[in-house]
XYZ file of C-alpha atoms in Angstrom:
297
model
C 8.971 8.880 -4.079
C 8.033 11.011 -7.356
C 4.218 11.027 -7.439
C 1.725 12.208 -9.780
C -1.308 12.812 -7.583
C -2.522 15.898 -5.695
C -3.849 14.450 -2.666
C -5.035 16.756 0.159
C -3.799 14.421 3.339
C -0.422 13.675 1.840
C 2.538 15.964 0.841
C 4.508 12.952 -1.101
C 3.501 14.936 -4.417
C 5.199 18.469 -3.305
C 8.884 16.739 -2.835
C 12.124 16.727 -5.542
C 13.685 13.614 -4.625
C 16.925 13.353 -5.607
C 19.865 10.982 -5.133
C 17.391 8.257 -4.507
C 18.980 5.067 -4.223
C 20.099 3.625 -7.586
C 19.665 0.093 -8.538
C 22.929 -1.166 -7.841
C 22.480 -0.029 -4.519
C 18.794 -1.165 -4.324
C 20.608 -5.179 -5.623
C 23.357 -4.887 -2.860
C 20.820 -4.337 -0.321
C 18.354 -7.095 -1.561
C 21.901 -9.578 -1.639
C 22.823 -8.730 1.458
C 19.463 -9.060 3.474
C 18.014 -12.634 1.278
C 15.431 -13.670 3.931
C 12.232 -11.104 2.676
C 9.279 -13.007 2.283
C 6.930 -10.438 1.234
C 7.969 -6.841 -0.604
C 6.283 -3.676 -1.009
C 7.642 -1.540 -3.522
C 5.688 1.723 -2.526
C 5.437 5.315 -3.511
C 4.341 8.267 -4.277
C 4.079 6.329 -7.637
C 6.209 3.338 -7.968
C 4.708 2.745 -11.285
C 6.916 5.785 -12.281
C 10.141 4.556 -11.780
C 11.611 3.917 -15.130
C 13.401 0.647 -13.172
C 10.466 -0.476 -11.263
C 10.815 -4.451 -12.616
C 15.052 -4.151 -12.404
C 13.924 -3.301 -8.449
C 11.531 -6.669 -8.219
C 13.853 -8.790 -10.034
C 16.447 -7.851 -7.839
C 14.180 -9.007 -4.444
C 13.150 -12.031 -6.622
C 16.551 -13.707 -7.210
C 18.086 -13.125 -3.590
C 15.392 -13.746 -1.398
C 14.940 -17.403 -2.486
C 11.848 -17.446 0.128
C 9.957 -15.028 -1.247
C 6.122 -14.821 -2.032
C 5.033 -11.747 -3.326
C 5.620 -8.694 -4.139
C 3.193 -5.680 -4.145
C 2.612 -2.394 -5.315
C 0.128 0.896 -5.062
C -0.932 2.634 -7.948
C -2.889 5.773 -8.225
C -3.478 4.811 -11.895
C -2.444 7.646 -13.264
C 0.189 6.415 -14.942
C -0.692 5.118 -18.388
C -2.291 2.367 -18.061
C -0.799 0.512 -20.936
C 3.032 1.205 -18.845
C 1.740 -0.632 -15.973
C 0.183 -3.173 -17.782
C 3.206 -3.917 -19.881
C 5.352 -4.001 -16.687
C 2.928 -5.834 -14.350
C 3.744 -8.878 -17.065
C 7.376 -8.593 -17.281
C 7.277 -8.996 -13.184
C 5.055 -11.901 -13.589
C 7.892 -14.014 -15.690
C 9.592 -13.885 -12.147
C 7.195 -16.331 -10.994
C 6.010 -15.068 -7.716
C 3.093 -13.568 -6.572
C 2.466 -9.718 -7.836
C -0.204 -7.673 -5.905
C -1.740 -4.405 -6.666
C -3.532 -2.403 -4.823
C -5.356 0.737 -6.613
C -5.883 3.251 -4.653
C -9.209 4.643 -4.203
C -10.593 6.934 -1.273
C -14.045 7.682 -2.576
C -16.856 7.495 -4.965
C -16.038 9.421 -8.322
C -16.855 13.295 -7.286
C -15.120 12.391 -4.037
C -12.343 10.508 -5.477
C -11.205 13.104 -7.636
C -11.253 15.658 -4.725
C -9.186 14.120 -2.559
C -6.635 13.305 -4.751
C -6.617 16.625 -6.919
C -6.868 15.387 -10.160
C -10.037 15.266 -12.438
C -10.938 11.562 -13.669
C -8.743 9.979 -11.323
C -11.405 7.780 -10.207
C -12.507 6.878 -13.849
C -8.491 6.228 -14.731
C -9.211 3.714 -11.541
C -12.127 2.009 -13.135
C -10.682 1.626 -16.374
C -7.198 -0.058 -15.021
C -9.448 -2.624 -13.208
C -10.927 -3.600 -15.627
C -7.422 -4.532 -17.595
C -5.563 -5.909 -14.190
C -8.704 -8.153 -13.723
C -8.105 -9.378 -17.735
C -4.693 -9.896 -16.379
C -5.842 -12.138 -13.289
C -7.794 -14.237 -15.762
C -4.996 -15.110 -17.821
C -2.249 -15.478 -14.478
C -2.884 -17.509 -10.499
C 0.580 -15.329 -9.754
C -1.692 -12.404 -9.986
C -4.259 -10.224 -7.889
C -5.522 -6.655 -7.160
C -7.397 -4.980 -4.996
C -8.585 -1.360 -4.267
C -7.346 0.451 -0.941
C -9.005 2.532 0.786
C -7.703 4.621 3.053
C -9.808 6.307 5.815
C -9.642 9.609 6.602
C -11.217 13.219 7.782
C -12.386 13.745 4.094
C -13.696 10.431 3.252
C -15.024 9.722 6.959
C -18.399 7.518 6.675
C -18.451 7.464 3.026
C -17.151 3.896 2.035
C -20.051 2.066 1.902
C -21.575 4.815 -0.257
C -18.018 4.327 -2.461
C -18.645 0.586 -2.617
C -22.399 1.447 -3.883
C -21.101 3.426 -6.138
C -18.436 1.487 -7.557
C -20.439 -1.772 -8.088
C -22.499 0.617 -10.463
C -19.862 0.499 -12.754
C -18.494 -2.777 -11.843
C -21.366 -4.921 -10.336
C -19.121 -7.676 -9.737
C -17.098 -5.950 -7.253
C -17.374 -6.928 -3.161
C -16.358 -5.667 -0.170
C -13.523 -8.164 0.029
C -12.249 -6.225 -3.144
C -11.165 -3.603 -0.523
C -7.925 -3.173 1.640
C -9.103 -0.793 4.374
C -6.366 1.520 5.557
C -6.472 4.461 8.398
C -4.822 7.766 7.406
C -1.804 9.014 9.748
C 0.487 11.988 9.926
C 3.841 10.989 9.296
C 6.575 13.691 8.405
C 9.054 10.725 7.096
C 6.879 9.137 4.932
C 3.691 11.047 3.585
C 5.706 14.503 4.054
C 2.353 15.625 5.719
C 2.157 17.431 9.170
C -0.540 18.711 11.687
C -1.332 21.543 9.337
C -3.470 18.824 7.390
C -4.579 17.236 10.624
C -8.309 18.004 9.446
C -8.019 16.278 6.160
C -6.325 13.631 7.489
C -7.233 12.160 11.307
C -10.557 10.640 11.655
C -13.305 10.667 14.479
C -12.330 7.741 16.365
C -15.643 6.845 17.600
C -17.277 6.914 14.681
C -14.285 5.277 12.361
C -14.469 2.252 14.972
C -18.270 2.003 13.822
C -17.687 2.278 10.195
C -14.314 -0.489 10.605
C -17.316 -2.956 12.786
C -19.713 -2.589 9.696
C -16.980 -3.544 7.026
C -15.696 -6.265 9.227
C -19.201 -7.882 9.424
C -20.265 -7.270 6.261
C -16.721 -8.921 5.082
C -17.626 -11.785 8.034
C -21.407 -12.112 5.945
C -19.732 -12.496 2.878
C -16.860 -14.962 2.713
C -18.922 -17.297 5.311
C -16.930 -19.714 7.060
C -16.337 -21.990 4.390
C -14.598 -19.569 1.942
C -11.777 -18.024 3.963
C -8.349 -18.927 2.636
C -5.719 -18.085 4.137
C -4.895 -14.386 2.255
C -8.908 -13.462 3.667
C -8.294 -14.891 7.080
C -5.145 -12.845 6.820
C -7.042 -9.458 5.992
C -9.748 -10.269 8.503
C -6.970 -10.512 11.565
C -5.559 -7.498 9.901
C -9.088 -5.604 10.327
C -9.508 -6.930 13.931
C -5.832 -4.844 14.806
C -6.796 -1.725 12.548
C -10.140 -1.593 14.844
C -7.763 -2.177 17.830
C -5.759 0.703 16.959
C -8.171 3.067 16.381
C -10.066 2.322 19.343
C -6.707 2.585 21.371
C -4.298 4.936 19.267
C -2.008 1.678 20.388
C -0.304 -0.282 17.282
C -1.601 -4.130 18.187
C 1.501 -5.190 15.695
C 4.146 -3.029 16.771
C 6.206 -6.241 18.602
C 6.128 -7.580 14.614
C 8.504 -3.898 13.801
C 11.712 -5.021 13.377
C 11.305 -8.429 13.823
C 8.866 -9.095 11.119
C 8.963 -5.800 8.943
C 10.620 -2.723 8.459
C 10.220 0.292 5.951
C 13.217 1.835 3.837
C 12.584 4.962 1.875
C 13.880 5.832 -1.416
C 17.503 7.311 0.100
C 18.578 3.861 1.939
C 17.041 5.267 5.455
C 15.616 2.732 7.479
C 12.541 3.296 10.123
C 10.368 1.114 11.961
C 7.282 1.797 10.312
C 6.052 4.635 7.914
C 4.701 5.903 10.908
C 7.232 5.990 12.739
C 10.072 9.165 11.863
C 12.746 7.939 14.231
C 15.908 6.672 11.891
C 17.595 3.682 12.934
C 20.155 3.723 10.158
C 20.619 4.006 6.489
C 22.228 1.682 4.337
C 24.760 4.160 2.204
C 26.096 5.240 5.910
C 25.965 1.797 8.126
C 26.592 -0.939 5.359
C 24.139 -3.138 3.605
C 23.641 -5.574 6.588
C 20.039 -5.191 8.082
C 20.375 -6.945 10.505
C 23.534 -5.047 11.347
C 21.535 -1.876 11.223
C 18.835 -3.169 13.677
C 21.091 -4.740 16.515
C 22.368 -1.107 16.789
C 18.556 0.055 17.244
C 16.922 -2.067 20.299
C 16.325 0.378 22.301
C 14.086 2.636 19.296
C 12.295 -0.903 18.328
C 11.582 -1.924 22.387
């Protein structure tokens, strides 16, 4: 959970992990539970763990069903580092997925996240993952953009302001988020509550704009099934901040769960109530879950 940013709605960067789970551990755990289809190897930075394709290559040879793997970046890493190990996960021979995180146009950008250039460190590690997607089908990016109190009505003027610098870039480019408090996972509390929750209202009217302007351009002919995918995925995020009410939440569990950095499991990143850990209650998921019906109900 080391990260290198200074973001203003997240507290990830102000922690000392230590005694994070090693990669032994991390391999007995991906042995023992061999049925993930999809992986997210999150952060802070994951790009900053020194074992970060040791970690993938452990989900890729136990879980013989799985599809991809994906990873945030903040890009401030050097770009040539996650370059270099973006490629060594690719000789795996499943799907890699990066999303680079980006919350605002350049002045914005770099205010949110605390760190001057940030959004031109973005920009330039496009540029190399999309020289990367030419060259690999097992390979594809996209920015994420995570809604919140200090970006609130501003991504349309981000994707304006982007395609100046890369005019080839679309809306479908974009993995729209919502920001949350969440002790467990961003370390944040209500003291950020400003910078962080959103004006309902008017984030449901910004989330109906990006889903028709996404609708306008893929057209019915062009959605596969990774667009159709995001498009459902918009639908629920509208649902949810219409209702406060996750539209998913019979998937936790069942379809997805979220393990920090220590071996603690939860049923979401938004959701601070531990149903186990791994170092304490074995390396059997599933084990771990039976135990927890009544926090997952």
């Amino acid at each position: 959970l080391h990260c290198n940013s200074r973001c203003k709605h997240c507290n990830i960067w102000q922690l000392q992990p230590k005694n994070e789970l090693n990669i032994e551990e991390i391999r007995n755990f991906a042995k023992a539970n061999p049925n993930f289809t999809i992986v997210e190897l999150t952060g802070g930075e994951p790009f900053l763990r020194s074992d970060i394709v040791d970690i993938a290559k452990a989900f890729s040879e136990y879980s013989k069903k799985l599809y991809a793997i994906t990873l945030p970046t903040n890009s401030l890493v050097s770009s040539d580092l996650i370059v270099e190990r973006i490629k060594e996960m690719l000789k795996l021979k499943k799907k890699i997925v990066v999303t680079l995180s980006l919350d605002g146009y350049r002045e914005l950008e770099d205010e949110i996240r605390g760190v001057k250039g940030n959004y031109d460190r973005v920009i330039a590690l496009y540029k190399r993952l999309k020289e990367i997607k030419e060259e690999n089908k097992n390979f594809d990016f996209k920015f994420g953009f995570t809604m919140i109190g200090l970006n609130q009505g501003k991504f349309f003027e981000t994707l304006r302001r982007v395609k100046e610098d890369l005019p080839e870039v679309k809306i479908t480019n974009f993995h729209i988020n919502v920001g949350a408090i969440s002790e467990g996972y961003y370390g944040n509390n209500s003291t950020l509550k400003d910078n962080i929750l959103v004006d309902r209202e008017k984030a449901a009217n910004e989330i109906k704009e990006i889903i028709k302007a996404y609708k306008k351009e893929m057209g019915i002919l062009n959605f596969d099934l990774v667009s159709m995918g995001e498009y459902i995925y918009m639908l629920g995020l509208l649902e949810f901040i219409r209702t406060g009410k996750n539209p998913f939440k019979r998937l936790i569990g069942e379809a997805s769960i979220y393990m920090d950095s220590f071996g603690n499991i939860y049923p979401s990143i938004l959701v601070s109530k531990k149903l186990g850990s791994i170092r304490e209650d074995g390396y059997d998921l599933k084990n771990i879950l039976s135990k927890s019906k009544d926090v997952l109900e």
